[in-house]
Structures are given as structure tokens and as C-alpha cells.
Amino acid sequence: MELVHKISEMQALASAWRAAGLSVGLVPTMGSLHEGHMSLVRKSAEENDRTVVSVFVNPIQFGANEDFDRYPRDLSRDLSLCGRAGADAVFNPSAAEMYPEGFCSRVEMSVLTENLCGKTRPAHFRGVCTVVLKLFLAALPDRAYFGQKDAQQLAVVRRMARDFNMRIEVVGAPIVREADGLAMSSRNAYLTAAERAAAPCLFRALSGGAELCRRGVVEARGIERRVREILSETPLARVDYVEVVDAETMRPLETVAGPALCAAAVYIGETRLIDNIALEARAGH
Ligand code: AMP
């Protein structure tokens, strides 16, 4: 497995693979890898001849008061995990390599970014789209892999690929969870023991909302109320948002009729966790 730091080297490696007729899969990450990331790497390795994992903590997707400085970083552990999961290259550029002096372009996206995390984190998706475009142009993938855990991000990247006619298939993959339901996240490392014990309330609450929908409640407000009610039983949890949205456009729904998600962001102590669950309305509604 190769470790690549320079964009030009990454482009040369990917171009050589493509010229040899090999397909390339890209898994963009911010490192501090866990089983959620590894499921994406394994999927890419199964579906492509070559797999690149990018490890880059992207400064421009963090707000001024967010956790960029203390975001967990452990490249040597990430490298050994990637090697074992079948990656062919890890692309680990520096911030100066990605955003050299004078860099002033951004990819701006509307509509899909107006609610959920886009509302709480105003510059976040501009930073995500910009870095993902740069990573795509560095690793030249046929397919790129993203987790359903960041459902809005997946929808935004899908839309960007479509809007700019990129010949890249954006592949989504299911959320990987701990045994108690907590969605795996690099940020779970911030949790104290008491917070970690409280954190499964997020999945428990979303499951309660999905269960209500399965039983025939299709009014979005009713489902959201149920999720908030369950969260309120956990004193350490403070709700940022709970929203029922269309699974593709991320627009808020009044009623669940087609593919929908209930998405939530909750502070457990100081740590902001996100999660979501698919809603299936009972046939006939
Ligand atoms: P991150 O390093 O947090 O930016 O995540 C990199 C990629 O891994 C994104 O596409 C995430 O959606 C995905 N990911 C993170 N956590 C999980 C998880 N628990 N299950 C599935 N995918 C995940």
C-alpha cells in the first residue's frame, strides 16, 4: 500500500491505474478510522480494482467554535487498518497542499443545505463540497463511497456529482453501530464514561420514531415529538434538531408517503452527535 502526500502524485498514480483499465474507488475520511469507515473501504475494495482512502481533517468544513484543533488524529493506526482492509493507497495531503496561499474558490450548494446540519453549521457543506471536489480531482475515482450516517452529506455529494456531470458513481453504505446502537463516530472518543453511557439515547429515540411510523403514524410532527420525548428522558442530551425529511432532497416533510428519514443532532455534554433512521410508512398510508 502506498502513502501519498502530494496531489500531483495522487493524480499520476490514479491516471496510471485508469490507463491500465483498472477501476478506482475512493473513500474520503477525516481519519481516526473505525469500523464504519472500514465497511466503506471493504466495499470499495470489493467493487473496484484499486481503492484510495483519503485521510484529511478538512479545516474549511469546521466552524470557528468547532473542534478542528482537537479532532482525533492517528495516521499510523489508520494506515495499518487501511492496509488490512484492502486499500491500495492512502492519500494524506497537508492543509497547505490542499489550500495553498491564494486559494479562494468554493463550491456553493443551496436547497439541500438549508436545514438539518446546514442550518446549525452554516459554512459546513461549502467546505465539504469544496474538499470532495478536490479529492475527486486528485484520486480520479470511478466510484466514491460515503456513509448513510451523514445522510445530508451523502445527498449533497450525490447532487453535486449530478449537477456537475461528474462521471463518478456516489455509493452510499449503511450505518455501522456499536452493540448498544450508538452510531460509530470518531467524535465518540470525546465522550466521558457517563456521556458514553447516555449516548445510545439518540438511536433509541430515532428507533421509537421509526416504530411509531411503522404502526401507522405518518404525520412528521407526531414522529418528531415522539423522538424528542424519548430524548428528554436523558438529562445529558440536548437537542439541536429532530427532523423528518425526504430521503433524497432532505426537505422537511409534513407527511411520510415515500422514502423518508428521521434525522437528529444531539449534544451529549459538549459533544454533538448525529444519526438518522429510515422511515417506512405502513402500506395503505
Ligand atoms: P468522517 O471521517 O467522519 O468524515 O467520515 C468519513 C466517511 O465515513 C463518511 O462518508 C461518513 O458518512 C462515513 N461514516 C462515518 N461513520 C460511519 C458509520 N458509523 N457507519 C457508516 N459510515 C460512517
Coordinates of C-alpha atoms and ligand atoms in Angstrom, one line a residue:
M1 CA 0.0 0.0 0.0
E2 CA 1.2 3.5 -0.9
L3 CA 1.2 6.6 1.2
V4 CA 0.7 9.7 -0.9
H5 CA 1.0 13.2 0.3
K6 CA 1.1 15.3 -2.9
I7 CA -1.9 15.9 -5.2
S8 CA 0.2 15.6 -8.3
E9 CA 1.5 12.2 -7.2
M10 CA -2.0 11.0 -6.4
Q11 CA -3.2 12.1 -9.9
A12 CA -0.3 10.3 -11.5
L13 CA -1.0 7.1 -9.6
A14 CA -4.7 7.2 -10.4
S15 CA -4.1 8.1 -14.0
A16 CA -1.7 5.2 -14.4
W17 CA -4.3 2.8 -12.9
R18 CA -7.0 4.1 -15.2
A19 CA -4.8 4.0 -18.3
A20 CA -4.2 0.3 -17.4
G21 CA -8.0 -0.2 -17.5
L22 CA -8.3 -0.5 -13.7
S23 CA -11.3 0.9 -11.9
V24 CA -10.7 3.2 -8.9
G25 CA -12.8 3.6 -5.7
L26 CA -12.3 6.5 -3.3
V27 CA -13.3 6.6 0.4
P28 CA -13.0 10.1 1.7
T29 CA -12.4 10.3 5.5
M30 CA -11.1 12.5 8.2
G31 CA -9.1 9.6 9.7
S32 CA -9.2 8.3 13.2
L33 CA -10.8 5.3 11.5
H34 CA -13.4 3.0 12.9
E35 CA -15.5 0.1 11.7
G36 CA -17.9 2.5 10.0
H37 CA -15.1 3.7 7.8
M38 CA -13.7 0.2 7.3
S39 CA -17.0 -1.0 6.0
L40 CA -16.7 1.6 3.2
V41 CA -13.1 0.6 2.5
R42 CA -14.0 -3.1 2.2
K43 CA -17.0 -2.3 0.0
S44 CA -14.8 -0.2 -2.3
A45 CA -12.1 -3.0 -2.4
E46 CA -14.8 -5.5 -3.4
E47 CA -16.2 -3.3 -6.2
N48 CA -13.1 -1.7 -7.7
D49 CA -9.6 -2.9 -8.8
R50 CA -7.9 -0.2 -6.8
T51 CA -9.1 1.7 -3.6
V52 CA -7.8 5.0 -2.3
V53 CA -8.6 6.1 1.2
S54 CA -8.2 9.8 1.8
V55 CA -7.3 10.9 5.3
F56 CA -7.6 14.7 5.7
V57 CA -9.1 16.7 8.5
N58 CA -10.5 19.5 6.3
P59 CA -10.2 22.8 8.1
I60 CA -12.7 24.7 5.9
Q61 CA -15.6 22.5 6.9
F62 CA -15.3 23.4 10.6
G63 CA -16.9 26.5 12.1
A64 CA -14.8 28.9 14.2
N65 CA -16.1 27.5 17.5
E66 CA -15.9 23.8 16.5
D67 CA -13.5 21.0 17.2
F68 CA -10.9 21.3 14.4
D69 CA -7.9 21.6 16.7
R70 CA -8.8 18.7 19.0
Y71 CA -10.3 16.4 16.3
P72 CA -8.6 13.0 16.9
R73 CA -5.7 12.1 14.6
D74 CA -3.8 8.8 14.4
L75 CA -2.2 8.3 11.0
S76 CA -0.1 5.2 11.8
R77 CA -3.1 3.3 13.2
D78 CA -5.2 4.5 10.1
L79 CA -2.5 3.2 7.8
S80 CA -2.4 -0.3 9.3
L81 CA -6.2 -0.5 9.3
C82 CA -6.4 0.5 5.6
G83 CA -3.7 -2.0 4.6
R84 CA -5.7 -4.8 6.3
A85 CA -9.0 -3.8 4.7
G86 CA -7.6 -3.9 1.2
A87 CA -6.7 -0.3 0.4
D88 CA -4.1 0.3 -2.3
A89 CA -3.2 3.9 -1.4
V90 CA -3.8 6.3 1.5
F91 CA -3.9 9.9 0.3
N92 CA -2.9 12.2 3.2
P93 CA -2.3 15.7 1.9
S94 CA -1.3 18.6 4.3
A95 CA -3.6 21.6 4.6
A96 CA -1.0 23.7 2.7
E97 CA -1.1 21.2 -0.1
M98 CA -4.9 21.4 -0.4
Y99 CA -5.2 25.1 0.3
P100 CA -2.0 26.9 -0.7
E101 CA -1.6 30.6 -0.3
G102 CA -4.1 32.4 -2.5
F103 CA -6.7 29.6 -2.6
C104 CA -10.1 31.3 -2.8
S105 CA -12.6 29.1 -4.6
R106 CA -15.6 27.4 -3.0
V107 CA -18.3 25.1 -4.2
E108 CA -21.6 26.6 -3.1
M109 CA -24.8 24.5 -2.7
S110 CA -28.3 25.6 -2.0
V111 CA -31.6 23.9 -1.1
L112 CA -30.2 20.7 0.2
T113 CA -28.1 22.5 2.7
E114 CA -30.8 24.8 4.1
N115 CA -32.0 22.7 7.0
L116 CA -30.5 19.9 9.4
C117 CA -26.7 20.3 9.8
G118 CA -26.7 23.1 7.2
K119 CA -28.7 25.3 9.5
T120 CA -26.6 24.7 12.6
R121 CA -23.3 24.7 10.7
P122 CA -23.6 27.4 8.0
A123 CA -20.3 27.1 6.2
H124 CA -20.0 23.3 6.7
F125 CA -21.3 22.0 3.3
R126 CA -19.4 24.6 1.4
G127 CA -16.3 23.2 2.9
V128 CA -17.4 19.6 2.4
C129 CA -18.3 20.2 -1.3
T130 CA -15.0 22.0 -1.9
V131 CA -12.8 19.3 -0.4
V132 CA -14.8 16.5 -2.0
L133 CA -14.3 18.1 -5.4
K134 CA -10.6 18.5 -4.8
L135 CA -10.3 14.9 -3.6
F136 CA -12.2 13.7 -6.7
L137 CA -9.8 15.6 -8.9
A138 CA -6.9 14.1 -7.1
A139 CA -7.9 10.5 -6.9
L140 CA -9.9 10.4 -10.2
P141 CA -12.3 7.7 -8.9
D142 CA -15.0 5.8 -10.9
R143 CA -16.9 5.4 -7.6
A144 CA -16.8 7.2 -4.3
Y145 CA -18.1 5.8 -1.0
F146 CA -20.0 7.7 1.7
G147 CA -21.8 6.6 4.8
Q148 CA -25.5 6.9 5.4
K149 CA -24.7 8.2 8.8
D150 CA -24.0 11.6 7.3
A151 CA -27.2 11.4 5.2
Q152 CA -27.3 15.1 4.3
Q153 CA -23.6 14.9 3.2
L154 CA -24.4 11.9 1.0
A155 CA -27.3 13.7 -0.6
V156 CA -25.3 16.8 -1.1
V157 CA -22.4 14.9 -2.7
R158 CA -24.8 13.0 -4.9
R159 CA -26.4 16.2 -6.0
M160 CA -23.0 17.8 -6.7
A161 CA -21.9 14.9 -8.8
R162 CA -25.1 15.1 -10.8
D163 CA -25.1 18.9 -11.1
F164 CA -21.5 19.0 -12.5
N165 CA -22.0 15.9 -14.7
M166 CA -19.2 14.1 -12.9
R167 CA -18.6 10.6 -14.2
I168 CA -18.4 9.3 -10.7
E169 CA -20.9 7.0 -9.1
V170 CA -21.6 8.1 -5.5
V171 CA -22.2 5.0 -3.4
G172 CA -24.0 5.1 -0.1
A173 CA -23.4 2.5 2.7
P174 CA -25.4 1.6 5.8
I175 CA -24.6 3.0 9.3
V176 CA -22.3 0.8 11.4
R177 CA -23.3 0.8 15.1
E178 CA -21.9 -0.2 18.4
A179 CA -23.6 -3.1 20.1
D180 CA -25.8 -0.7 22.1
G181 CA -27.0 1.1 18.9
L182 CA -24.7 4.2 19.1
A183 CA -23.6 5.0 15.6
M184 CA -19.8 4.8 15.3
S185 CA -18.1 8.1 15.0
S186 CA -14.6 9.5 15.5
R187 CA -16.2 12.0 17.9
N188 CA -17.4 9.3 20.3
A189 CA -13.9 9.4 21.6
Y190 CA -14.8 12.8 23.2
L191 CA -17.4 11.2 25.5
T192 CA -16.8 10.7 29.2
A193 CA -17.9 7.4 30.7
A194 CA -21.2 8.9 31.9
E195 CA -21.8 10.5 28.5
R196 CA -20.9 7.3 26.6
A197 CA -23.5 5.5 28.8
A198 CA -26.1 8.2 27.9
A199 CA -25.3 8.4 24.2
P200 CA -27.4 5.4 22.9
C201 CA -30.5 7.5 23.7
L202 CA -30.1 9.0 20.2
F203 CA -30.6 5.7 18.4
R204 CA -33.2 4.6 20.9
A205 CA -35.2 7.8 20.3
L206 CA -34.9 7.5 16.5
S207 CA -36.0 3.9 16.7
G208 CA -39.0 4.9 18.7
G209 CA -39.9 7.4 16.0
A210 CA -39.5 4.8 13.3
E211 CA -41.6 2.3 15.2
L212 CA -44.4 4.9 15.5
C213 CA -44.3 5.3 11.8
R214 CA -44.4 1.6 11.2
R215 CA -47.5 1.4 13.3
G216 CA -49.2 3.9 11.0
V217 CA -48.4 7.4 12.3
V218 CA -47.4 9.3 9.2
E219 CA -47.5 12.9 10.5
A220 CA -44.0 14.2 10.6
R221 CA -44.7 16.4 13.7
G222 CA -46.0 13.4 15.6
I223 CA -42.9 11.3 14.8
E224 CA -40.6 14.2 15.8
R225 CA -42.5 14.7 19.0
R226 CA -42.0 11.0 20.0
V227 CA -38.3 11.2 19.3
R228 CA -37.9 14.4 21.4
E229 CA -40.0 12.8 24.2
I230 CA -37.6 9.8 24.4
L231 CA -34.6 12.1 24.3
S232 CA -36.0 14.2 27.1
E233 CA -35.7 11.1 29.4
T234 CA -31.9 11.5 29.2
P235 CA -30.8 14.6 31.2
L236 CA -27.3 14.7 29.5
A237 CA -28.9 15.0 26.0
R238 CA -29.7 18.5 24.5
V239 CA -31.5 18.5 21.1
D240 CA -30.0 20.5 18.2
Y241 CA -32.6 19.3 15.7
V242 CA -35.0 16.4 15.1
E243 CA -36.5 16.5 11.6
V244 CA -38.4 14.2 9.3
V245 CA -37.2 14.8 5.7
D246 CA -37.4 13.5 2.2
A247 CA -34.6 10.9 1.8
E248 CA -33.4 12.4 -1.4
T249 CA -34.0 16.2 -1.2
M250 CA -33.6 16.5 2.6
R251 CA -36.6 18.8 2.5
P252 CA -38.8 18.8 5.6
L253 CA -42.0 16.7 5.2
E254 CA -45.5 17.1 6.7
T255 CA -46.4 13.5 6.0
V256 CA -44.4 10.4 5.3
A257 CA -45.6 9.0 2.0
G258 CA -42.4 7.8 0.2
P259 CA -38.7 7.3 1.1
A260 CA -38.1 9.4 4.2
L261 CA -35.6 9.8 7.1
C262 CA -35.8 11.0 10.6
A263 CA -32.5 12.8 11.3
A264 CA -31.3 14.2 14.6
A265 CA -28.4 16.0 16.1
V266 CA -28.0 16.0 19.9
Y267 CA -25.4 17.4 22.2
I268 CA -24.3 14.8 24.8
G269 CA -22.4 17.1 27.2
E270 CA -20.3 19.2 24.8
T271 CA -20.2 16.6 22.1
R272 CA -22.5 17.0 19.1
L273 CA -23.6 13.6 17.7
I274 CA -25.7 13.0 14.6
D275 CA -27.7 10.0 13.5
N276 CA -30.7 9.1 11.3
I277 CA -33.1 6.3 10.6
A278 CA -35.2 5.3 7.5
L279 CA -39.0 5.7 8.0
E280 CA -41.3 3.1 6.4
A281 CA -45.0 4.0 6.4
R282 CA -47.3 1.1 6.6
A283 CA -48.8 0.1 3.2
G284 CA -52.0 1.9 2.6
H285 CA -51.0 5.2 4.1
Ligands
AMP1 P1 -15.6 11.1 8.7 O1 -14.2 10.6 8.8 O2 -16.4 11.2 10.0 O3 -15.7 12.4 7.9 O4 -16.4 10.1 7.8 C1 -15.9 9.6 6.6 C2 -16.9 8.7 5.9 O5 -17.3 7.6 6.8 C3 -18.3 9.5 5.7 O6 -18.8 9.1 4.4 C4 -19.1 9.0 6.8 O7 -20.5 9.0 6.5 C5 -18.7 7.6 6.9 N1 -19.0 7.1 8.3 C6 -18.7 7.7 9.5 N2 -19.2 6.9 10.5 C7 -19.9 5.9 9.9 C8 -20.7 4.8 10.5 N3 -20.9 4.7 11.8 N4 -21.2 4.0 9.6 C9 -21.1 4.1 8.2 N5 -20.3 5.1 7.7 C10 -19.8 6.0 8.5

